[in-house]
PDB file of C-alpha atoms in Angstrom:
ATOM      1  CA  PRO A 163     141.744 113.470 146.044  1.00  0.00           C
ATOM      2  CA  GLU A 164     138.844 115.949 145.043  1.00  0.00           C
ATOM      3  CA  TYR A 165     139.939 118.731 148.122  1.00  0.00           C
ATOM      4  CA  SER A 166     143.639 117.904 147.357  1.00  0.00           C
ATOM      5  CA  GLN A 167     144.899 120.366 145.384  1.00  0.00           C
ATOM      6  CA  ARG A 168     142.114 122.580 146.956  1.00  0.00           C
ATOM      7  CA  LEU A 169     142.215 122.331 150.433  1.00  0.00           C
ATOM      8  CA  GLN A 170     145.171 124.505 152.812  1.00  0.00           C
ATOM      9  CA  TYR A 171     146.194 123.347 156.482  1.00  0.00           C
ATOM     10  CA  LEU A 172     146.453 126.421 157.863  1.00  0.00           C
ATOM     11  CA  GLY A 173     146.421 125.438 162.546  1.00  0.00           C
ATOM     12  CA  ASP A 174     149.225 124.189 163.689  1.00  0.00           C
ATOM     13  CA  THR A 175     149.181 121.217 166.527  1.00  0.00           C
ATOM     14  CA  GLN A 176     147.585 122.746 169.596  1.00  0.00           C
ATOM     15  CA  GLN A 177     144.921 124.870 169.095  1.00  0.00           C
ATOM     16  CA  ASN A 178     144.189 126.016 165.855  1.00  0.00           C
ATOM     17  CA  CYS A 179     142.660 123.601 163.465  1.00  0.00           C
ATOM     18  CA  THR A 180     141.985 126.304 160.799  1.00  0.00           C
ATOM     19  CA  ILE A 181     141.763 124.579 157.143  1.00  0.00           C
ATOM     20  CA  ARG A 182     140.717 127.054 154.050  1.00  0.00           C
ATOM     21  CA  LEU A 183     139.107 125.027 150.714  1.00  0.00           C
ATOM     22  CA  SER A 184     139.535 126.809 147.745  1.00  0.00           C
ATOM     23  CA  HIS A 185     137.927 127.110 144.206  1.00  0.00           C
ATOM     24  CA  VAL A 186     134.312 126.381 146.384  1.00  0.00           C
ATOM     25  CA  THR A 187     131.561 125.273 144.178  1.00  0.00           C
ATOM     26  CA  GLN A 188     128.286 123.766 145.690  1.00  0.00           C
ATOM     27  CA  LYS A 189     129.243 120.267 145.548  1.00  0.00           C
ATOM     28  CA  ASP A 190     131.204 121.143 148.294  1.00  0.00           C
ATOM     29  CA  GLU A 191     128.061 122.509 150.602  1.00  0.00           C
ATOM     30  CA  HIS A 192     128.219 119.616 152.500  1.00  0.00           C
ATOM     31  CA  GLU A 193     128.517 119.573 156.956  1.00  0.00           C
ATOM     32  CA  TYR A 194     131.948 119.725 157.804  1.00  0.00           C
ATOM     33  CA  TYR A 195     133.293 117.444 161.058  1.00  0.00           C
ATOM     34  CA  PHE A 196     136.898 117.966 162.925  1.00  0.00           C
ATOM     35  CA  ARG A 197     137.888 115.005 164.358  1.00  0.00           C
ATOM     36  CA  PHE A 198     141.577 113.903 166.047  1.00  0.00           C
ATOM     37  CA  ARG A 199     143.181 110.750 167.166  1.00  0.00           C
ATOM     38  CA  THR A 200     145.701 110.385 169.199  1.00  0.00           C
ATOM     39  CA  ASP A 201     148.481 107.248 170.345  1.00  0.00           C
ATOM     40  CA  LYS A 202     145.948 106.092 172.955  1.00  0.00           C
ATOM     41  CA  PRO A 203     143.012 103.546 173.031  1.00  0.00           C
ATOM     42  CA  ASP A 204     140.845 105.613 172.711  1.00  0.00           C
ATOM     43  CA  GLY A 205     142.159 108.770 171.896  1.00  0.00           C
ATOM     44  CA  LYS A 206     140.002 109.804 169.088  1.00  0.00           C
ATOM     45  CA  TRP A 207     137.665 112.756 169.548  1.00  0.00           C
ATOM     46  CA  LEU A 208     134.754 113.575 166.478  1.00  0.00           C
ATOM     47  CA  GLY A 209     133.312 117.157 166.526  1.00  0.00           C
ATOM     48  CA  LYS A 210     130.077 117.009 166.486  1.00  0.00           C
ATOM     49  CA  PRO A 211     127.498 118.722 164.955  1.00  0.00           C
ATOM     50  CA  GLY A 212     129.541 120.071 162.858  1.00  0.00           C
ATOM     51  CA  VAL A 213     129.656 123.383 160.637  1.00  0.00           C
ATOM     52  CA  THR A 214     126.893 123.202 157.609  1.00  0.00           C
ATOM     53  CA  LEU A 215     128.673 124.830 154.737  1.00  0.00           C
ATOM     54  CA  ASN A 216     125.982 126.891 152.583  1.00  0.00           C
ATOM     55  CA  VAL A 217     127.560 127.429 148.705  1.00  0.00           C
ATOM     56  CA  THR A 218     125.396 131.066 146.752  1.00  0.00           C
ATOM     57  CA  ASP A 219     124.064 129.622 143.484  1.00  0.00           C
ATOM     58  CA  LEU A 220     123.180 132.593 141.127  1.00  0.00           C
ATOM     59  CA  GLN A 221     120.928 132.686 138.553  1.00  0.00           C
ATOM     60  CA  VAL A 222     119.639 134.919 135.846  1.00  0.00           C
ATOM     61  CA  GLU A 223     116.429 135.723 135.372  1.00  0.00           C
ATOM     62  CA  ALA A 224     115.331 137.036 132.700  1.00  0.00           C
ATOM     63  CA  PRO A 225     112.870 136.095 129.647  1.00  0.00           C
ATOM     64  CA  GLU A 226     113.602 134.292 126.798  1.00  0.00           C
ATOM     65  CA  ARG A 227     113.326 137.804 123.970  1.00  0.00           C
ATOM     66  CA  VAL A 228     112.114 140.709 124.215  1.00  0.00           C
ATOM     67  CA  THR A 229     110.218 143.206 121.445  1.00  0.00           C
ATOM     68  CA  GLU A 230     111.536 146.014 120.214  1.00  0.00           C
ATOM     69  CA  GLY A 231     111.474 149.356 122.117  1.00  0.00           C
ATOM     70  CA  HIS A 232     110.122 148.071 125.621  1.00  0.00           C
ATOM     71  CA  ASN A 233     111.703 147.472 128.514  1.00  0.00           C
ATOM     72  CA  VAL A 234     112.916 144.000 130.508  1.00  0.00           C
ATOM     73  CA  SER A 235     114.196 143.183 133.876  1.00  0.00           C
ATOM     74  CA  LEU A 236     116.669 140.736 134.829  1.00  0.00           C
ATOM     75  CA  THR A 237     116.964 139.699 138.118  1.00  0.00           C
ATOM     76  CA  CYS A 238     120.778 137.739 140.018  1.00  0.00           C
ATOM     77  CA  LYS A 239     118.692 135.757 141.795  1.00  0.00           C
ATOM     78  CA  SER A 240     120.552 134.087 144.332  1.00  0.00           C
ATOM     79  CA  SER A 241     120.255 130.285 146.546  1.00  0.00           C
ATOM     80  CA  CYS A 242     120.537 132.107 150.084  1.00  0.00           C
ATOM     81  CA  THR A 243     120.239 135.695 151.274  1.00  0.00           C
ATOM     82  CA  LEU A 244     122.093 138.495 151.485  1.00  0.00           C
ATOM     83  CA  THR A 245     123.619 141.039 153.399  1.00  0.00           C
ATOM     84  CA  ASP A 246     122.424 144.005 152.124  1.00  0.00           C
ATOM     85  CA  ARG A 247     126.045 145.315 151.145  1.00  0.00           C
ATOM     86  CA  ALA A 248     125.956 143.404 148.717  1.00  0.00           C
ATOM     87  CA  THR A 249     126.952 145.168 145.209  1.00  0.00           C
ATOM     88  CA  PHE A 250     125.963 142.448 141.850  1.00  0.00           C
ATOM     89  CA  ILE A 251     127.535 143.097 138.566  1.00  0.00           C
ATOM     90  CA  TRP A 252     126.316 141.753 135.210  1.00  0.00           C
ATOM     91  CA  TYR A 253     127.999 140.697 132.202  1.00  0.00           C
ATOM     92  CA  ARG A 254     126.686 140.811 128.439  1.00  0.00           C
ATOM     93  CA  ASN A 255     128.614 138.343 126.254  1.00  0.00           C
ATOM     94  CA  SER A 256     131.372 137.251 129.692  1.00  0.00           C
ATOM     95  CA  GLN A 257     131.665 141.290 128.581  1.00  0.00           C
ATOM     96  CA  PRO A 258     131.305 143.364 131.608  1.00  0.00           C
ATOM     97  CA  LEU A 259     128.548 146.413 131.859  1.00  0.00           C
ATOM     98  CA  THR A 260     131.233 148.775 133.313  1.00  0.00           C
ATOM     99  CA  GLU A 261     128.360 151.357 134.312  1.00  0.00           C
ATOM    100  CA  ARG A 262     125.771 148.799 135.929  1.00  0.00           C
ATOM    101  CA  ARG A 263     127.376 147.971 139.614  1.00  0.00           C
ATOM    102  CA  ASP A 264     124.294 147.543 141.491  1.00  0.00           C
ATOM    103  CA  ARG A 265     123.045 147.128 145.196  1.00  0.00           C
ATOM    104  CA  ASN A 266     119.871 146.298 143.750  1.00  0.00           C
ATOM    105  CA  ASN A 267     119.585 142.339 141.878  1.00  0.00           C
ATOM    106  CA  GLN A 268     117.336 144.186 139.530  1.00  0.00           C
ATOM    107  CA  LEU A 269     119.054 144.666 135.811  1.00  0.00           C
ATOM    108  CA  LEU A 270     116.727 146.971 134.052  1.00  0.00           C
ATOM    109  CA  LEU A 271     116.829 147.927 130.363  1.00  0.00           C
ATOM    110  CA  GLN A 272     114.979 150.730 128.887  1.00  0.00           C
ATOM    111  CA  SER A 273     114.115 151.264 125.188  1.00  0.00           C
ATOM    112  CA  VAL A 274     115.533 147.633 124.084  1.00  0.00           C
ATOM    113  CA  ARG A 275     118.387 148.187 121.459  1.00  0.00           C
ATOM    114  CA  ARG A 276     118.615 144.449 119.055  1.00  0.00           C
ATOM    115  CA  GLU A 277     122.578 145.172 119.918  1.00  0.00           C
ATOM    116  CA  ASP A 278     121.338 144.647 123.385  1.00  0.00           C
ATOM    117  CA  ALA A 279     120.350 140.746 123.231  1.00  0.00           C
ATOM    118  CA  GLY A 280     122.751 138.272 124.369  1.00  0.00           C
ATOM    119  CA  ARG A 281     123.495 136.426 126.828  1.00  0.00           C
ATOM    120  CA  TYR A 282     123.737 137.940 130.374  1.00  0.00           C
ATOM    121  CA  SER A 283     125.524 136.547 133.094  1.00  0.00           C
ATOM    122  CA  CYS A 284     125.873 138.332 136.890  1.00  0.00           C
ATOM    123  CA  ALA A 285     128.193 137.785 139.973  1.00  0.00           C
ATOM    124  CA  LEU A 286     128.978 139.130 143.536  1.00  0.00           C
ATOM    125  CA  HIS A 287     131.385 142.280 143.757  1.00  0.00           C
ATOM    126  CA  GLY A 288     134.456 141.165 144.923  1.00  0.00           C
ATOM    127  CA  HIS A 289     133.794 137.033 144.920  1.00  0.00           C
ATOM    128  CA  SER A 290     135.096 135.045 141.052  1.00  0.00           C
ATOM    129  CA  TYR A 291     131.686 133.365 140.350  1.00  0.00           C
ATOM    130  CA  ILE A 292     129.532 134.179 137.649  1.00  0.00           C
ATOM    131  CA  SER A 293     126.239 132.849 137.078  1.00  0.00           C
ATOM    132  CA  PRO A 294     125.500 130.567 134.011  1.00  0.00           C
ATOM    133  CA  ALA A 295     124.736 132.859 131.489  1.00  0.00           C
ATOM    134  CA  ALA A 296     120.772 133.778 130.170  1.00  0.00           C
ATOM    135  CA  HIS A 297     120.288 134.514 127.015  1.00  0.00           C
ATOM    136  CA  LEU A 298     117.705 137.348 125.829  1.00  0.00           C
ATOM    137  CA  SER A 299     116.518 137.818 122.073  1.00  0.00           C
ATOM    138  CA  VAL A 300     115.660 140.883 121.082  1.00  0.00           C
ATOM    139  CA  THR A 301     113.271 140.190 118.454  1.00  0.00           C
ATOM    140  CA  TYR A 302     112.058 143.407 115.539  1.00  0.00           C
ATOM    141  CA  PRO A 303     110.296 143.747 112.176  1.00  0.00           C
ATOM    142  CA  PRO A 304     111.853 142.974 109.021  1.00  0.00           C
ATOM    143  CA  ARG A 305     114.953 146.401 108.315  1.00  0.00           C
ATOM    144  CA  ASN A 306     116.788 148.000 105.771  1.00  0.00           C
ATOM    145  CA  VAL A 307     114.450 145.747 102.569  1.00  0.00           C
ATOM    146  CA  SER A 308     116.467 145.196  99.774  1.00  0.00           C
ATOM    147  CA  VAL A 309     116.472 143.413  96.395  1.00  0.00           C
ATOM    148  CA  SER A 310     118.944 141.571  94.478  1.00  0.00           C
ATOM    149  CA  ILE A 311     118.989 140.559  90.688  1.00  0.00           C
ATOM    150  CA  THR A 312     119.987 136.938  89.262  1.00  0.00           C
ATOM    151  CA  GLY A 313     120.001 136.749  85.066  1.00  0.00           C
ATOM    152  CA  SER A 314     120.903 140.351  84.551  1.00  0.00           C
ATOM    153  CA  GLY A 315     122.255 140.530  81.317  1.00  0.00           C
ATOM    154  CA  VAL A 316     122.129 139.304  77.433  1.00  0.00           C
ATOM    155  CA  ILE A 317     119.516 136.257  77.759  1.00  0.00           C
ATOM    156  CA  VAL A 318     117.581 133.903  75.876  1.00  0.00           C
ATOM    157  CA  GLU A 319     114.120 134.972  74.671  1.00  0.00           C
ATOM    158  CA  GLY A 320     111.921 133.362  76.711  1.00  0.00           C
ATOM    159  CA  ASP A 321     113.353 133.512  80.510  1.00  0.00           C
ATOM    160  CA  SER A 322     112.845 135.780  83.223  1.00  0.00           C
ATOM    161  CA  VAL A 323     115.151 137.797  85.179  1.00  0.00           C
ATOM    162  CA  THR A 324     114.884 136.705  88.946  1.00  0.00           C
ATOM    163  CA  LEU A 325     114.527 139.148  92.210  1.00  0.00           C
ATOM    164  CA  ILE A 326     114.930 138.066  95.413  1.00  0.00           C
ATOM    165  CA  CYS A 327     113.976 140.615  98.362  1.00  0.00           C
ATOM    166  CA  SER A 328     115.964 140.188 101.826  1.00  0.00           C
ATOM    167  CA  SER A 329     115.938 141.565 105.335  1.00  0.00           C
ATOM    168  CA  ASP A 330     116.808 141.739 108.409  1.00  0.00           C
ATOM    169  CA  SER A 331     114.242 141.080 111.172  1.00  0.00           C
ATOM    170  CA  ASN A 332     113.957 138.947 114.320  1.00  0.00           C
ATOM    171  CA  PRO A 333     112.666 136.681 113.596  1.00  0.00           C
ATOM    172  CA  PRO A 334     112.775 136.083 109.872  1.00  0.00           C
ATOM    173  CA  ALA A 335     110.428 137.166 107.351  1.00  0.00           C
ATOM    174  CA  LEU A 336     107.951 134.306 106.650  1.00  0.00           C
ATOM    175  CA  ASN A 337     105.890 137.049 104.091  1.00  0.00           C
ATOM    176  CA  PHE A 338     106.863 138.867 101.130  1.00  0.00           C
ATOM    177  CA  SER A 339     104.858 140.500  98.747  1.00  0.00           C
ATOM    178  CA  TRP A 340     105.933 141.818  95.651  1.00  0.00           C
ATOM    179  CA  PHE A 341     104.513 144.246  93.524  1.00  0.00           C
ATOM    180  CA  LYS A 342     104.976 146.312  90.359  1.00  0.00           C
ATOM    181  CA  GLU A 343     104.484 150.613  91.202  1.00  0.00           C
ATOM    182  CA  ASN A 344     101.151 152.035  90.192  1.00  0.00           C
ATOM    183  CA  GLN A 345      99.187 148.566  90.810  1.00  0.00           C
ATOM    184  CA  SER A 346      97.634 148.156  94.330  1.00  0.00           C
ATOM    185  CA  SER A 347      97.598 144.405  94.099  1.00  0.00           C
ATOM    186  CA  ALA A 348     100.765 142.422  94.511  1.00  0.00           C
ATOM    187  CA  VAL A 349     101.840 140.217  91.214  1.00  0.00           C
ATOM    188  CA  GLY A 350     103.504 138.217  92.578  1.00  0.00           C
ATOM    189  CA  SER A 351     104.553 136.662  96.586  1.00  0.00           C
ATOM    190  CA  GLY A 352     108.069 134.416  97.876  1.00  0.00           C
ATOM    191  CA  GLN A 353     111.139 135.357  98.505  1.00  0.00           C
ATOM    192  CA  SER A 354     111.564 135.176  95.189  1.00  0.00           C
ATOM    193  CA  PHE A 355     110.379 137.112  91.501  1.00  0.00           C
ATOM    194  CA  SER A 356     110.505 136.320  87.955  1.00  0.00           C
ATOM    195  CA  ALA A 357     110.278 139.633  86.326  1.00  0.00           C
ATOM    196  CA  LEU A 358     108.745 139.046  82.637  1.00  0.00           C
ATOM    197  CA  GLN A 359     108.394 142.337  81.572  1.00  0.00           C
ATOM    198  CA  SER A 360     109.537 145.907  82.286  1.00  0.00           C
ATOM    199  CA  GLY A 361     108.287 147.803  85.020  1.00  0.00           C
ATOM    200  CA  ARG A 362     109.141 148.503  88.474  1.00  0.00           C
ATOM    201  CA  PHE A 363     108.918 146.453  91.271  1.00  0.00           C
ATOM    202  CA  TYR A 364     109.397 146.382  94.956  1.00  0.00           C
ATOM    203  CA  CYS A 365     109.166 143.674  98.036  1.00  0.00           C
ATOM    204  CA  GLU A 366     107.444 143.758 100.670  1.00  0.00           C
ATOM    205  CA  ALA A 367     109.035 141.495 103.923  1.00  0.00           C
ATOM    206  CA  HIS A 368     106.875 140.557 107.242  1.00  0.00           C
ATOM    207  CA  ASN A 369     106.873 139.244 110.358  1.00  0.00           C
ATOM    208  CA  GLN A 370     104.289 139.531 113.343  1.00  0.00           C
ATOM    209  CA  HIS A 371     105.929 142.423 114.549  1.00  0.00           C
ATOM    210  CA  GLY A 372     105.631 145.272 111.260  1.00  0.00           C
ATOM    211  CA  SER A 373     106.177 144.954 107.163  1.00  0.00           C
ATOM    212  CA  GLN A 374     108.532 147.255 104.683  1.00  0.00           C
ATOM    213  CA  ARG A 375     108.488 148.047 101.612  1.00  0.00           C
ATOM    214  CA  SER A 376     112.247 148.024  99.331  1.00  0.00           C
ATOM    215  CA  ASP A 377     112.602 150.354  97.134  1.00  0.00           C
ATOM    216  CA  ALA A 378     112.557 149.773  93.042  1.00  0.00           C
ATOM    217  CA  VAL A 379     114.319 148.669  90.879  1.00  0.00           C
ATOM    218  CA  THR A 380     113.599 148.685  87.459  1.00  0.00           C
ATOM    219  CA  VAL A 381     113.554 146.255  84.553  1.00  0.00           C
ATOM    220  CA  THR A 382     114.063 146.898  81.191  1.00  0.00           C
ATOM    221  CA  VAL A 383     113.288 143.981  78.949  1.00  0.00           C
ATOM    222  CA  HIS A 384     113.977 144.862  74.595  1.00  0.00           C
ATOM    223  CA  ALA A 385     114.474 141.967  72.186  1.00  0.00           C
ATOM    224  CA  GLY A 386     118.462 142.338  70.973  1.00  0.00           C
ATOM    225  CA  ALA A 387     118.662 142.557  67.415  1.00  0.00           C
ATOM    226  CA  ASP A 388     119.955 138.739  67.316  1.00  0.00           C
ATOM    227  CA  GLY A 389     116.408 137.986  68.920  1.00  0.00           C
ATOM    228  CA  ASN A 390     117.892 137.441  72.600  1.00  0.00           C
ATOM    229  CA  VAL A 391     116.345 139.226  75.055  1.00  0.00           C
ATOM    230  CA  ILE A 392     118.356 142.235  76.432  1.00  0.00           C
ATOM    231  CA  VAL A 393     117.632 142.631  80.363  1.00  0.00           C
ATOM    232  CA  ILE A 394     118.315 145.576  82.210  1.00  0.00           C
ATOM    233  CA  ALA A 395     118.014 145.934  85.428  1.00  0.00           C
ATOM    234  CA  ALA A 396     118.722 149.225  87.932  1.00  0.00           C
ATOM    235  CA  THR A 397     117.696 150.407  91.772  1.00  0.00           C
ATOM    236  CA  SER A 398     116.080 153.614  92.305  1.00  0.00           C
ATOM    237  CA  GLY A 399     116.570 155.848  95.188  1.00  0.00           C
ATOM    238  CA  GLY A 400     114.563 155.150  98.580  1.00  0.00           C
ATOM    239  CA  VAL A 401     111.194 155.286  97.969  1.00  0.00           C
TER     240      VAL A 401
END
């Protein structure tokens, strides 16, 4: 049953016994024999030794992660020896890298960018089989660090306005420090910070690859006529 839709007899009943096996996979890697039988009592013959079918498997060897700005090499490994004329095609996220069709089985990515992250696979030109994908992660320090504000507007006296720090980084930033302008020491830590007084505040996001600070946010607190506290928050220009 597993061959019924993929096996085609191309020969005749005389001398040509050619068959074609389509959509070959590694499960088809066996030794194949030819056997014929006649209507005579001893009229059967088995061609032994047979023909061994070796099916090439392709695997992408790549590091799991690379730091932004570094170089990285990916290798398309074959389970058998290929001819010197073999040409390799590379794919990222199932899309062909059309500019890359190499005789060399290595793909060199120079000065890696975040956009280079993805699932890489390879194939031999002229063949439909594509290797399983290997995932490449690009690590980088925090970028686009910003502060958002919750609780701005009119709040009850004694409450606070909460500042939240966010960033784009890989791996995600785990350490956040809060500073008030013109003060050298941090006034808080963690992704959120409760501002109880007026001032200009900014955050710094950190991971093992570096850090970046946000623009400062101005928080102005003053008492309203009804005894409530009015908090006015506005983002300043770049730092």
